[in-house]
Short mmCIF file of C-alpha atoms and ligand atoms in Angstrom, two decimals:
data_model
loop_
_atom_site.label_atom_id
_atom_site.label_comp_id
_atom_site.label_asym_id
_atom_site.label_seq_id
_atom_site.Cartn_x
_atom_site.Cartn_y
_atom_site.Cartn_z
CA UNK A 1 24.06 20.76 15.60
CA UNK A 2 20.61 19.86 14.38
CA UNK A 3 22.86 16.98 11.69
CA UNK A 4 24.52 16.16 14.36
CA UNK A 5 21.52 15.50 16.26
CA UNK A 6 19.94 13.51 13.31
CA UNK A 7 22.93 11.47 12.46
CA UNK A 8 23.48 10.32 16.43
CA UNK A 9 19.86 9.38 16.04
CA UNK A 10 19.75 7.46 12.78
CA UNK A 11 22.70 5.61 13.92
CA UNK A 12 20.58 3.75 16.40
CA UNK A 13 17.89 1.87 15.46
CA UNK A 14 14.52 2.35 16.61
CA UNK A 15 13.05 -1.38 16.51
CA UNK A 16 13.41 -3.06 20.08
CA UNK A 17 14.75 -6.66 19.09
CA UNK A 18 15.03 -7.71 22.84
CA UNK A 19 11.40 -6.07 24.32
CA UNK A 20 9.74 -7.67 20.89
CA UNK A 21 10.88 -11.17 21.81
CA UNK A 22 9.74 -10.33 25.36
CA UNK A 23 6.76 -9.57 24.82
CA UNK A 24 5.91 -12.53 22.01
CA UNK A 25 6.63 -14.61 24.82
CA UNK A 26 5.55 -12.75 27.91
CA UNK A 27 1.68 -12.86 25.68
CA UNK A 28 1.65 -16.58 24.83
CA UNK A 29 -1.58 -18.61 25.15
CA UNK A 30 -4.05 -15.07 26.35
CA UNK A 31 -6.18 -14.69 28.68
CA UNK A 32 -9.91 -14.31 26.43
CA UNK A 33 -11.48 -11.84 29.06
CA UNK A 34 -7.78 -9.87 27.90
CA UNK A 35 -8.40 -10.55 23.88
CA UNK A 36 -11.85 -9.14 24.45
CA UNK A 37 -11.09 -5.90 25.99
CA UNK A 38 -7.92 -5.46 23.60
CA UNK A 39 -10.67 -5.88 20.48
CA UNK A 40 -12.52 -3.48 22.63
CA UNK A 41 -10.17 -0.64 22.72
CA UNK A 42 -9.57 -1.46 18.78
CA UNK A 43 -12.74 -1.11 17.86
CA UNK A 44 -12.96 2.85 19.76
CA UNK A 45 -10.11 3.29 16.84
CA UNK A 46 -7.17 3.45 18.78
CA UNK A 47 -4.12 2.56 18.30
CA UNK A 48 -2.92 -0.37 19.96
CA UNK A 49 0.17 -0.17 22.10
CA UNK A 50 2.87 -2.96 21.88
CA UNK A 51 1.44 -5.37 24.42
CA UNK A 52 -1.69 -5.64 23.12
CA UNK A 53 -0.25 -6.40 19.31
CA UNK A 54 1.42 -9.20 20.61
CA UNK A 55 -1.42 -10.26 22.45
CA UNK A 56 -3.30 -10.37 19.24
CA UNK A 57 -0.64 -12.24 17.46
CA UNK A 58 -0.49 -14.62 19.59
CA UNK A 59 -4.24 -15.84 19.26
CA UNK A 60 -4.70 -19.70 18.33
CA UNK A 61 -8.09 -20.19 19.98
CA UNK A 62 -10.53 -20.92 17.14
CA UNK A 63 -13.73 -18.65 18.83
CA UNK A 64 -11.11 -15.97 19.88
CA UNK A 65 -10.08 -15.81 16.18
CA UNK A 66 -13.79 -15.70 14.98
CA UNK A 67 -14.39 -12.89 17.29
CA UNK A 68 -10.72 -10.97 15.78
CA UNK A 69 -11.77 -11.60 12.85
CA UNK A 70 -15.19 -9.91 12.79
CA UNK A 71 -13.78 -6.89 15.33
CA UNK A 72 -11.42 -6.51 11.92
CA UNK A 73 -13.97 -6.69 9.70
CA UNK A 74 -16.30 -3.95 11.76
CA UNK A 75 -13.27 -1.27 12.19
CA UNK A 76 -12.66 -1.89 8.90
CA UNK A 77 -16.33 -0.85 7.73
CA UNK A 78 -16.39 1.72 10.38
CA UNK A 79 -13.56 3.60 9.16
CA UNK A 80 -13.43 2.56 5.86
CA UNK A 81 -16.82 2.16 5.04
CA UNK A 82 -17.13 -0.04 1.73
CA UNK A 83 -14.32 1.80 -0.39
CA UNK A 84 -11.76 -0.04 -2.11
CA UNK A 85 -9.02 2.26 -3.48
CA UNK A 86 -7.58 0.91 -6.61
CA UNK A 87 -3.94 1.60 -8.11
CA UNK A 88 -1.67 0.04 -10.78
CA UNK A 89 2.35 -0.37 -10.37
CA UNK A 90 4.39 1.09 -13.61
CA UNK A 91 7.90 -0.35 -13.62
CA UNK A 92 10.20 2.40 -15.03
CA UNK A 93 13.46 0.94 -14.79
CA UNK A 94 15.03 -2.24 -13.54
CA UNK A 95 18.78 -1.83 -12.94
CA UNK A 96 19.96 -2.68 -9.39
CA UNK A 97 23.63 -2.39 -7.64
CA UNK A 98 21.83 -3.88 -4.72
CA UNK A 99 21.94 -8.23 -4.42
CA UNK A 100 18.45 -8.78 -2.07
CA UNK A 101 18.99 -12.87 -2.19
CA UNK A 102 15.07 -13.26 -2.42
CA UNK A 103 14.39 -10.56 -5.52
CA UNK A 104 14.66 -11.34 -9.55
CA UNK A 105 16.18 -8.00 -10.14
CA UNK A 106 19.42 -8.41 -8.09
CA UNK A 107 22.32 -7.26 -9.39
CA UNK A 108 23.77 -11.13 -9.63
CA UNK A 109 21.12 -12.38 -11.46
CA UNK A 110 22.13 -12.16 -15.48
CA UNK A 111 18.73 -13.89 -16.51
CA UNK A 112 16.52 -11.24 -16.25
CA UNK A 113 16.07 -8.86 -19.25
CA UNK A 114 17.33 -5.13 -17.80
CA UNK A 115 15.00 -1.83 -19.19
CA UNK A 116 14.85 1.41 -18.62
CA UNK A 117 12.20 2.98 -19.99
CA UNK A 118 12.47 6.01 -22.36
CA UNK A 119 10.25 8.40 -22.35
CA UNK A 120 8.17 7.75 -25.32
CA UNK A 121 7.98 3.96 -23.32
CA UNK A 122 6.73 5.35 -20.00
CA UNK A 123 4.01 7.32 -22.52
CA UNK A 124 2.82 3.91 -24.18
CA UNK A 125 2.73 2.27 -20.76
CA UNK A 126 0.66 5.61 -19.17
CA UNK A 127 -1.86 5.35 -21.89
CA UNK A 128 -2.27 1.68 -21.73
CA UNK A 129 -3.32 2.20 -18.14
CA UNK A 130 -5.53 5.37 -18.82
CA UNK A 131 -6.97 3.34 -21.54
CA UNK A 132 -8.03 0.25 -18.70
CA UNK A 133 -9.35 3.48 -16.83
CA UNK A 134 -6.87 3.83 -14.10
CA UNK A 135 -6.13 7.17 -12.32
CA UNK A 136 -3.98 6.22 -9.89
CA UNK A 137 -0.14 4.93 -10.14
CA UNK A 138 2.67 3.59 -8.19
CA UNK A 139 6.06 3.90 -9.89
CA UNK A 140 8.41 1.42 -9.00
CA UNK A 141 12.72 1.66 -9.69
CA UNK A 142 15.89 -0.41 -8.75
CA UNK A 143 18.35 1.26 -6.75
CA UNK A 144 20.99 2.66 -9.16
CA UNK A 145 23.17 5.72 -10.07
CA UNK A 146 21.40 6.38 -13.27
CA UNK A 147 17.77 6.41 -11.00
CA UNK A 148 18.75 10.11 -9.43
CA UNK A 149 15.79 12.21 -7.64
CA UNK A 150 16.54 14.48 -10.65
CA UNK A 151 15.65 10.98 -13.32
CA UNK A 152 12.26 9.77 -11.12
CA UNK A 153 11.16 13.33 -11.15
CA UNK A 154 11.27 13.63 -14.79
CA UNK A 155 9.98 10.35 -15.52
CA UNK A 156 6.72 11.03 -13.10
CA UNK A 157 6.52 14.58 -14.87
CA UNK A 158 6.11 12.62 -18.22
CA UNK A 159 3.15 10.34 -16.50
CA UNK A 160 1.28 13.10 -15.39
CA UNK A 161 1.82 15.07 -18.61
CA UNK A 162 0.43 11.98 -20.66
CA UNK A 163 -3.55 12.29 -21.57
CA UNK A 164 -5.49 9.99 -23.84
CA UNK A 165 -9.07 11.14 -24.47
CA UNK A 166 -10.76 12.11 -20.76
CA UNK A 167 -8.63 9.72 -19.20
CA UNK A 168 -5.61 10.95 -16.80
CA UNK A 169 -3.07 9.90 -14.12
CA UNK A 170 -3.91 12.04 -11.34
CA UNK A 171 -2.02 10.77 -8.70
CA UNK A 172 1.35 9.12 -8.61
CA UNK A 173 3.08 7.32 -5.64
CA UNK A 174 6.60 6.36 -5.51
CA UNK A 175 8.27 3.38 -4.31
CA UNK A 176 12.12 3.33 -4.62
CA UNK A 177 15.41 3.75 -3.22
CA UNK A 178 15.99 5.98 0.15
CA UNK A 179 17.25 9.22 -0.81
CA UNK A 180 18.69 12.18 0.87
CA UNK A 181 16.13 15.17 2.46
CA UNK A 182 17.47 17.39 -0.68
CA UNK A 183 16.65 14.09 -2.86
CA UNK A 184 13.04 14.08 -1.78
CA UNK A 185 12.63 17.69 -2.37
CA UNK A 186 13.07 17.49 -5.84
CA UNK A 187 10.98 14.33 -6.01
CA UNK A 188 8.54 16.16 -4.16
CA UNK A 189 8.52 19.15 -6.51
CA UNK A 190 6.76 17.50 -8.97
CA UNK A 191 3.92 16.41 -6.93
CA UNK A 192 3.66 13.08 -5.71
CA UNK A 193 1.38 10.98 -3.08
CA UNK A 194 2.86 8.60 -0.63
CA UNK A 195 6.64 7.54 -0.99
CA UNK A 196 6.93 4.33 -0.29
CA UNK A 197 10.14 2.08 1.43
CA UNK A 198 9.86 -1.16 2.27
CA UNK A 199 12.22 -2.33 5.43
CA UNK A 200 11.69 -5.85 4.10
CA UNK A 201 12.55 -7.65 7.50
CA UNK A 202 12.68 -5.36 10.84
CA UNK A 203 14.94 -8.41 12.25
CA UNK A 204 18.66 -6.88 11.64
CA UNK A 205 20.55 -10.18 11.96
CA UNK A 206 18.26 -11.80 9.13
CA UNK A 207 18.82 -8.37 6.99
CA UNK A 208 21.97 -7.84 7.01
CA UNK A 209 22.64 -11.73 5.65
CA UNK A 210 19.64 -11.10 2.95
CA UNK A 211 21.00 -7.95 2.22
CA UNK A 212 25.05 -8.53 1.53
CA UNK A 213 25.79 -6.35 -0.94
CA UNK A 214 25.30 -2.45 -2.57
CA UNK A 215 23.80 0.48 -0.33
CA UNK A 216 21.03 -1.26 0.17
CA UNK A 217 23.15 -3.41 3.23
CA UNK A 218 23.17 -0.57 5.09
CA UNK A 219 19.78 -1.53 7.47
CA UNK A 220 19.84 2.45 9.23
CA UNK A 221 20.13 4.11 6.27
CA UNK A 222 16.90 2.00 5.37
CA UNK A 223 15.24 2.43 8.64
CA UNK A 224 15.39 6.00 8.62
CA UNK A 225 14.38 7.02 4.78
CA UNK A 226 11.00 7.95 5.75
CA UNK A 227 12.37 10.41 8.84
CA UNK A 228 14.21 12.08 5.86
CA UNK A 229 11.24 11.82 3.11
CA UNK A 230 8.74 13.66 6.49
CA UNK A 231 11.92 15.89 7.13
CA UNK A 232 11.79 17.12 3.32
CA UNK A 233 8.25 17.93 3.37
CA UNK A 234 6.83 14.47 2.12
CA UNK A 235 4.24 13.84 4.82
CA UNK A 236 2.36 10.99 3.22
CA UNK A 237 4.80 7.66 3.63
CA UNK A 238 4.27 3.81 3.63
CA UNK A 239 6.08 1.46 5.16
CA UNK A 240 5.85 -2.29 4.14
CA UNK A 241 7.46 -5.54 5.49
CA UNK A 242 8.51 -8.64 3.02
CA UNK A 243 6.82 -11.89 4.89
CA UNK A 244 8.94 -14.94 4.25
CA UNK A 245 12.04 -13.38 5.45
CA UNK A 246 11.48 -13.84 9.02
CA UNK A 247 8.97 -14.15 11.85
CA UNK A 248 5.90 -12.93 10.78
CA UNK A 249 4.76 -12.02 14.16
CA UNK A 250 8.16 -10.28 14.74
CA UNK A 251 7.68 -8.03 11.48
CA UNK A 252 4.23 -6.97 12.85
CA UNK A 253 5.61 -5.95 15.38
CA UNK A 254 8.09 -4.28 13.87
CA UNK A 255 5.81 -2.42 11.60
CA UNK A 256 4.10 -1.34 14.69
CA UNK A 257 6.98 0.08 16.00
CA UNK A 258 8.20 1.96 12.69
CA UNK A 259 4.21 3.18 12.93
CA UNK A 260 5.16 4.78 16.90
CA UNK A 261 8.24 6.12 15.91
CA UNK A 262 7.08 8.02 13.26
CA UNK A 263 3.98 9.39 15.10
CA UNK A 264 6.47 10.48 18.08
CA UNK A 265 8.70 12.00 15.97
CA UNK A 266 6.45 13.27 13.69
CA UNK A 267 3.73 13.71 15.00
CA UNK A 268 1.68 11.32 12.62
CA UNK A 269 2.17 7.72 11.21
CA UNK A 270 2.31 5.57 7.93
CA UNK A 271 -0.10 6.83 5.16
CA UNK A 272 -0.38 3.20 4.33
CA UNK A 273 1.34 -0.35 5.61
CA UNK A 274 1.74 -2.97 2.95
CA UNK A 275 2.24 -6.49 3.93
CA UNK A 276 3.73 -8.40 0.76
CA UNK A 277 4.90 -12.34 0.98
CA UNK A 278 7.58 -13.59 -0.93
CA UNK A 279 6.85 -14.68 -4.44
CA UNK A 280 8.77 -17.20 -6.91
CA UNK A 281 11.43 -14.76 -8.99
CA UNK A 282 13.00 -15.52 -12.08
CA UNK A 283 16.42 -17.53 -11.50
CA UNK A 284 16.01 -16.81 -7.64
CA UNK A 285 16.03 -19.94 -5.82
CA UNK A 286 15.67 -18.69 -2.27
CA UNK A 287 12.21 -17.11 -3.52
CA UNK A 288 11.01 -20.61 -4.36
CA UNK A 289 12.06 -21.85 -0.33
CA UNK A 290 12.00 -18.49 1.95
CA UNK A 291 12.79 -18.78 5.52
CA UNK A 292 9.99 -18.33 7.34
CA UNK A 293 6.60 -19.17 4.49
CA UNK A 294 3.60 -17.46 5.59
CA UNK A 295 0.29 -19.84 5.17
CA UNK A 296 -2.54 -18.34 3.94
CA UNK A 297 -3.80 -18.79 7.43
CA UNK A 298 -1.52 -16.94 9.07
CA UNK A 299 -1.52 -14.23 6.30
CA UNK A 300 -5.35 -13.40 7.05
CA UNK A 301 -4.06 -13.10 10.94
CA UNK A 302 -1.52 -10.79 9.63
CA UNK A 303 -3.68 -8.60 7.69
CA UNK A 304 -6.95 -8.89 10.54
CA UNK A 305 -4.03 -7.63 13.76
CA UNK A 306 -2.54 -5.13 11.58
CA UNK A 307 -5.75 -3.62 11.07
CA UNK A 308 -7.10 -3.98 14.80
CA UNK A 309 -3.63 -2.20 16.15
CA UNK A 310 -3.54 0.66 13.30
CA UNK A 311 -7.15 1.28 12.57
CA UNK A 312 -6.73 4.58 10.47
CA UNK A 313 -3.59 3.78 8.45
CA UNK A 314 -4.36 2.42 4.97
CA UNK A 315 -3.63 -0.99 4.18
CA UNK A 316 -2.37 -2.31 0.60
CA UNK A 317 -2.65 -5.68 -0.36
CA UNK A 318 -1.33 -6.55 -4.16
CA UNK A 319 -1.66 -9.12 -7.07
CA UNK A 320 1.14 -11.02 -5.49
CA UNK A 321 -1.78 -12.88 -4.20
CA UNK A 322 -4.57 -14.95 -5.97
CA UNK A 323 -8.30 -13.58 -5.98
CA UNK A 324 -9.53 -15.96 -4.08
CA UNK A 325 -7.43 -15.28 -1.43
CA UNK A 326 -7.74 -11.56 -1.93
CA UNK A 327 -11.43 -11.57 -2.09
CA UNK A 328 -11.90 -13.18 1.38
CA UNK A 329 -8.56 -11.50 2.91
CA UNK A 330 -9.73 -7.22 2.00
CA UNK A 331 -13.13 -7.97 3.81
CA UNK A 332 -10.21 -7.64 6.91
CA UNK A 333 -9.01 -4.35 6.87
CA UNK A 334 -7.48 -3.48 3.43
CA UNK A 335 -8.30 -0.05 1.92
CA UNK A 336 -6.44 0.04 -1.26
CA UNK A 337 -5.72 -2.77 -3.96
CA UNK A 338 -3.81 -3.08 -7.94
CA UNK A 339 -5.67 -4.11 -10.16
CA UNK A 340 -5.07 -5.08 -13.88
CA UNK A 341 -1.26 -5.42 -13.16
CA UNK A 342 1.30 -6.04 -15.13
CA UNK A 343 5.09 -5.80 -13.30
CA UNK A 344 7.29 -6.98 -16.57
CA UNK A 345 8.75 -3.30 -17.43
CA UNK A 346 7.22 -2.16 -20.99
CA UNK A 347 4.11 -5.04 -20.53
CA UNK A 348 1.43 -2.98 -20.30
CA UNK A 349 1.31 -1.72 -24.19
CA UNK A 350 3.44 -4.28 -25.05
CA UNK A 351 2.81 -8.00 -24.14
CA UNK A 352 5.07 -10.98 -24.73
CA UNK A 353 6.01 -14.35 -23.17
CA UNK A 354 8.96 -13.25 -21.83
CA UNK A 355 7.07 -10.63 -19.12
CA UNK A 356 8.31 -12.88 -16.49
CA UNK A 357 12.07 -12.36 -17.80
CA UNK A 358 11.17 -8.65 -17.41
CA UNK A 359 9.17 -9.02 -13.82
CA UNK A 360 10.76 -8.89 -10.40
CA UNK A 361 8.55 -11.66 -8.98
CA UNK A 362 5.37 -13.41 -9.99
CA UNK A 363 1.83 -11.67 -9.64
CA UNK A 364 -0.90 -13.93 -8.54
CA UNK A 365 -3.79 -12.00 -9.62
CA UNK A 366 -3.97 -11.23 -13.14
CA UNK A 367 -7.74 -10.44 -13.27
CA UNK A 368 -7.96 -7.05 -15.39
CA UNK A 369 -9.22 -4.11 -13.76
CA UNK A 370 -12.47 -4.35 -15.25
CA UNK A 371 -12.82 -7.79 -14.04
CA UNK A 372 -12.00 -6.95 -10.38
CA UNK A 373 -14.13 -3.90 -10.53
CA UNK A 374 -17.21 -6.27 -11.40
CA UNK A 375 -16.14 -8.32 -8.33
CA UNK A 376 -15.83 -5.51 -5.78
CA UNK A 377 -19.64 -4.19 -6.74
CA UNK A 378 -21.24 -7.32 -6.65
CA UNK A 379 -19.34 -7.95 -3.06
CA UNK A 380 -21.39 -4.42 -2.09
CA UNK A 381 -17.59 -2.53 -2.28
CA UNK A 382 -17.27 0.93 -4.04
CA UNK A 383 -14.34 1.03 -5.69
CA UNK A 384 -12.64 4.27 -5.86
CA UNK A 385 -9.91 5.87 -7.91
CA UNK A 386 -10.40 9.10 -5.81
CA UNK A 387 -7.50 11.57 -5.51
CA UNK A 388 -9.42 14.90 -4.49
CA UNK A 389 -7.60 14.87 -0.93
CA UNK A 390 -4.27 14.96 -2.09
CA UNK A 391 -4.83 17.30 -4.79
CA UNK A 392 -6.69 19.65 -2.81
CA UNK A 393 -3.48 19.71 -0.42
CA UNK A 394 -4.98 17.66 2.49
CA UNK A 395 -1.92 15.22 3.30
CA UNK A 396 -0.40 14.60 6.20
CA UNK A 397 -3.09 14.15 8.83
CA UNK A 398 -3.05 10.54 7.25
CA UNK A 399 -7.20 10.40 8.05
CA UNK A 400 -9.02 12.89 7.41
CA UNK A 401 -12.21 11.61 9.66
CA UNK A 402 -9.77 12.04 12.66
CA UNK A 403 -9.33 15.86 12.06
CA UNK A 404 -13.32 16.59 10.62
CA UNK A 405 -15.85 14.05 12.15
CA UNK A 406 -18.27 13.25 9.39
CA UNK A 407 -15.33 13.67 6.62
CA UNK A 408 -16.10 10.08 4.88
CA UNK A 409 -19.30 10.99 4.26
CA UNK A 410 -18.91 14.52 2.99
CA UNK A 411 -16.13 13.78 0.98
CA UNK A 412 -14.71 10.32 0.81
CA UNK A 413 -18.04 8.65 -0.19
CA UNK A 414 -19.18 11.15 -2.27
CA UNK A 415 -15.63 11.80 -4.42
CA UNK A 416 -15.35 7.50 -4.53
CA UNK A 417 -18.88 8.02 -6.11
CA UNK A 418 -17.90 10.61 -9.17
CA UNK A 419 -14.82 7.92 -10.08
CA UNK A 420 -16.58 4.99 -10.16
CA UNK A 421 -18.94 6.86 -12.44
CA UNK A 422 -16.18 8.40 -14.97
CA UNK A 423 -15.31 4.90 -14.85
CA UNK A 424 -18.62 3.38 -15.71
CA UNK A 425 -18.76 6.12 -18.60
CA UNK A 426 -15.54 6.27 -19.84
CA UNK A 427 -14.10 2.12 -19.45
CA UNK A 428 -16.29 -0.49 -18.41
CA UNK A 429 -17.90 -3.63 -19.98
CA UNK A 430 -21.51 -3.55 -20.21
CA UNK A 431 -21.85 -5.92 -17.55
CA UNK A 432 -19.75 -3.93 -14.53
CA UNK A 433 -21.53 -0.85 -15.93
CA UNK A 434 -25.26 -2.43 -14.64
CA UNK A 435 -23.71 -3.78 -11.84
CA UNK A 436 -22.13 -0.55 -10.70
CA UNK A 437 -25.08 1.70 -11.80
CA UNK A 438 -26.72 -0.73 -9.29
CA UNK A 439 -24.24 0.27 -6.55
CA UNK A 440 -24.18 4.07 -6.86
CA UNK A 441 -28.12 3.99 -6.52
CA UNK A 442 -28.10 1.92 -3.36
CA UNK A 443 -25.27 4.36 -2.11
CA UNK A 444 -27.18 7.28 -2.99
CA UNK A 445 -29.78 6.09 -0.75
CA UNK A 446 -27.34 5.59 2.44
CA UNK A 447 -26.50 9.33 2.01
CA UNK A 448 -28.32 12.15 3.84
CA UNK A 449 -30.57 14.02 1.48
CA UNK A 450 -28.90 17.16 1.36
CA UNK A 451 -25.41 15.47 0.48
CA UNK A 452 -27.54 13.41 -1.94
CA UNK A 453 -29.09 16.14 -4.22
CA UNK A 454 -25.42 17.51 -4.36
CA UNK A 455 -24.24 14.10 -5.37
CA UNK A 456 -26.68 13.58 -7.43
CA UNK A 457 -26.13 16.49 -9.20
CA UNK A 458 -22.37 15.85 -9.76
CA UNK A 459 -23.11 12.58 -11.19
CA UNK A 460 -25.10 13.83 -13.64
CA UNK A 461 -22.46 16.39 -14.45
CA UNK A 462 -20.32 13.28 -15.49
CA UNK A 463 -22.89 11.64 -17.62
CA UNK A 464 -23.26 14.65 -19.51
CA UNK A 465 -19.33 14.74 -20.43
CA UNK A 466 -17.67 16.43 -17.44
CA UNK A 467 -14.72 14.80 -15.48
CA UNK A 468 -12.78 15.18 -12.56
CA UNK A 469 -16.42 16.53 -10.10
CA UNK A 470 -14.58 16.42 -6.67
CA UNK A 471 -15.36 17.68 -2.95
S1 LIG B 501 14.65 -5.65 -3.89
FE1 LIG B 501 14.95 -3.68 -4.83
S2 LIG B 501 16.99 -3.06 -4.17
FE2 LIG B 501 16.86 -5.27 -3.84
S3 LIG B 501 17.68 -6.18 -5.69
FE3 LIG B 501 15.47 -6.01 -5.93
S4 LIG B 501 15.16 -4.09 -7.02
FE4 LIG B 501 17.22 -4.07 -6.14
#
């Protein structure tokens, strides 16, 4: 009964096509006295509802987009504070039976160089990372046969399992193909974060021609993966759309309303929402010439509304894009960042020229981590590798500060503190090192004294040789 239940459900899909293009049109050229009370509402950290999304996206006035801008920027500090979470992707194995037109890893395209990576690989690539000073880790695979729940759980076993002096993964996320709820199980076994599934485009039309071939055409199966990842016990899931494909304002709002189904069904939403644009791919000419191109105007409009209508959901932006775009675009709302990427499979203890024979698209931001860490401290950001939450079982209830008032500064602020020191011990150059010695003192001082001595305290711990202090 209950199957039956689920299956009559996931036949349908839960993205309104005809009230989206309604309401993109219905909310053309606002009304400001409307903007303002919709940033309004955002900024008491609600969620916004459909109509006021569209609203949003449909803001051209040049004051109006000042004032979105900074309401984005403010949530984003209120909720956030000044943590940046920071993460590398590991490529473990590029064989696909799926033909995405827009991705360099599609089954039709015999230029790029397929791996798999063994498992003494995976344990060169883990302690290349640990050695930059990483902790946390998103492992990416094609859709395949040979990629069984039963393959990915072994191969994050063997990342977790890998140490190399103090230095540990501690935290591994997943992105890959949609799998059955007994599939997620034994993914879940092992201990993972957030699984993640892209939808790519919410518009089915457009997906179903970008999408002609392997299970991967099948858009409900898709749409529904994360029902069945939350169904199998995996309560912390991202979603992500693929901008180029089609309207960006119509994948906002799709994202939105992936973000209400899930919290109606559920009962809570997206850990995080990741917002990619297409990016040139090896031998993949529709990657050079998308659809629908994002400009790096609209992008920052993307990034600042997603924030303002989601304002506890974690936001990833990658190395797709360049710094300087990154630099000004995470001041908007974005929570967690890569850094020190490398996406050609085997490239991070072994580099060649042919990485972008090995890579399903081109990064834009190949600043090493130690290099962005110097740039988030001197922008005032703390930048955090902190993974106490998930370890200590809190998951789910994707923000913490919604269930315990006061939680960022008991925990969050305090845990981003102890790995940003490991890190200054442990990994960086001498010049991050004074800069984020800096940091941590002027952080100290924002604290309230009795959280401070206890901070203080655990800091020194980790001078003196200790890792892992956590709250
Ligand atoms: S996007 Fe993913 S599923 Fe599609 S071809 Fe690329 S690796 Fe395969």
């Amino acid at each position: 009964m209950y199957v039956f239940v689920r299956e009559r459900l996931e036949s349908e899909s839960f993205i309104p096509e005809g009230r989206i293009f309604e309401l993109l049109e219905k909310t053309k050229n606002p009304d400001p006295k409307r903007v303002r009370e919709i940033l309004r509402k955002s900024l008491e950290k609600n969620r916004l509802d459909p109509e006021e999304t569209a609203t949003l996206l449909n803001v051209e006035d040049e004051e109006l987009l000042a004032e979105m801008f900074e309401a984005a920027r403010k949530l984003k500090e209120e909720v956030y504070g000044n943590r940046i979470v920071l993460f590398a992707p590991l490529y473990i194995g590029n064989a696909c039976v799926n033909d995405c037109v827009y991705c360099g890893f599609r089954s039709s395209n015999t230029l790029v160089q397929r791996i798999t990576l063994t498992e003494e690989q995976i344990r060169r690539e883990v302690e290349a990372l640990i050695s930059q000073g990483h902790k946390r880790l998103i492992v990416v695979y094609g859709e395949h046969p040979m990629y069984t729940p039963q393959f990915i759980a072994k191969t994050i076993e063997i990342v977790y399992d890998t140490k190399l002096g103090k230095g540990e993964i501690r935290r591994v996320n997943v992105n890959a193909a949609p799998q059955t709820v007994e599939g997620y199980k034994v993914i879940k076994s092992v201990g993972i974060g957030t699984f993640q599934i892209f939808q790519e485009t919410y518009h089915k039309k457009t997906y179903l021609r970008l999408h002609p071939k392997g299970p991967k055409s099948n858009y409900n199966w898709r749409l529904y993966g994360l029902d069945r990842a939350m169904i199998a016990g995996i309560d912390d899931v991202g979603i992500g759309a693929l901008f180029g494909l089609y309207d960006w304002k119509f994948e906002v709002m799709g994202l939105l309303y992936h973000t209400i189904h899930l919290e109606e069904r559920f009962g809570v939403g997206p850990h995080t929402i990741s917002f990619p644009r297409v990016k040139p791919a090896l031998n993949t000419p529709y990657s050079l010439k998308p659809d629908h191109p994002v400009s790096d105007e609209d992008f920052k409009k993307v990034v600042a509304v997603i924030r303002l209508s989601v304002p506890y959901t974690g936001m990833i932006l990658t190395a797709r894009e360049p710094a300087r775009l990154r630099d000004e675009v995470i001041k908007l709302g974005v929570s967690q960042i890569d850094a020190g990427s490398h996406i050609g499979i085997g490239s991070y203890s072994s580099r060649d020229e042919d990485e972008f024979k090995k890579s399903q698209f081109t990064l834009e931001d190949p600043r090493p981590l130690d290099l962005v860490m110097r740039s988030l401290l001197k922008e005032g950001f703390v930048p955090s590798f902190c993974t106490a939450c998930y370890r200590a079982g809190r998951t789910g209830e994707h923000f913490m500060e919604v269930a315990i008032p006061g939680f960022v500064k008991n925990f969050c602020t305090p845990n981003a503190l102890f790995t940003l020191q490991e890190y200054l011990c442990d990994y960086a150059s001498e010049e991050t090192r004074k800069v984020g010695e800096e940091v941590i003192g002027k952080e100290l001082q924002k604290l309230p004294p009795r959280i401070r001595e206890k901070v203080k305290e655990g800091l020194e711990r980790i001078k003196r040789g200790e890792r892992d202090v956590r709250f």
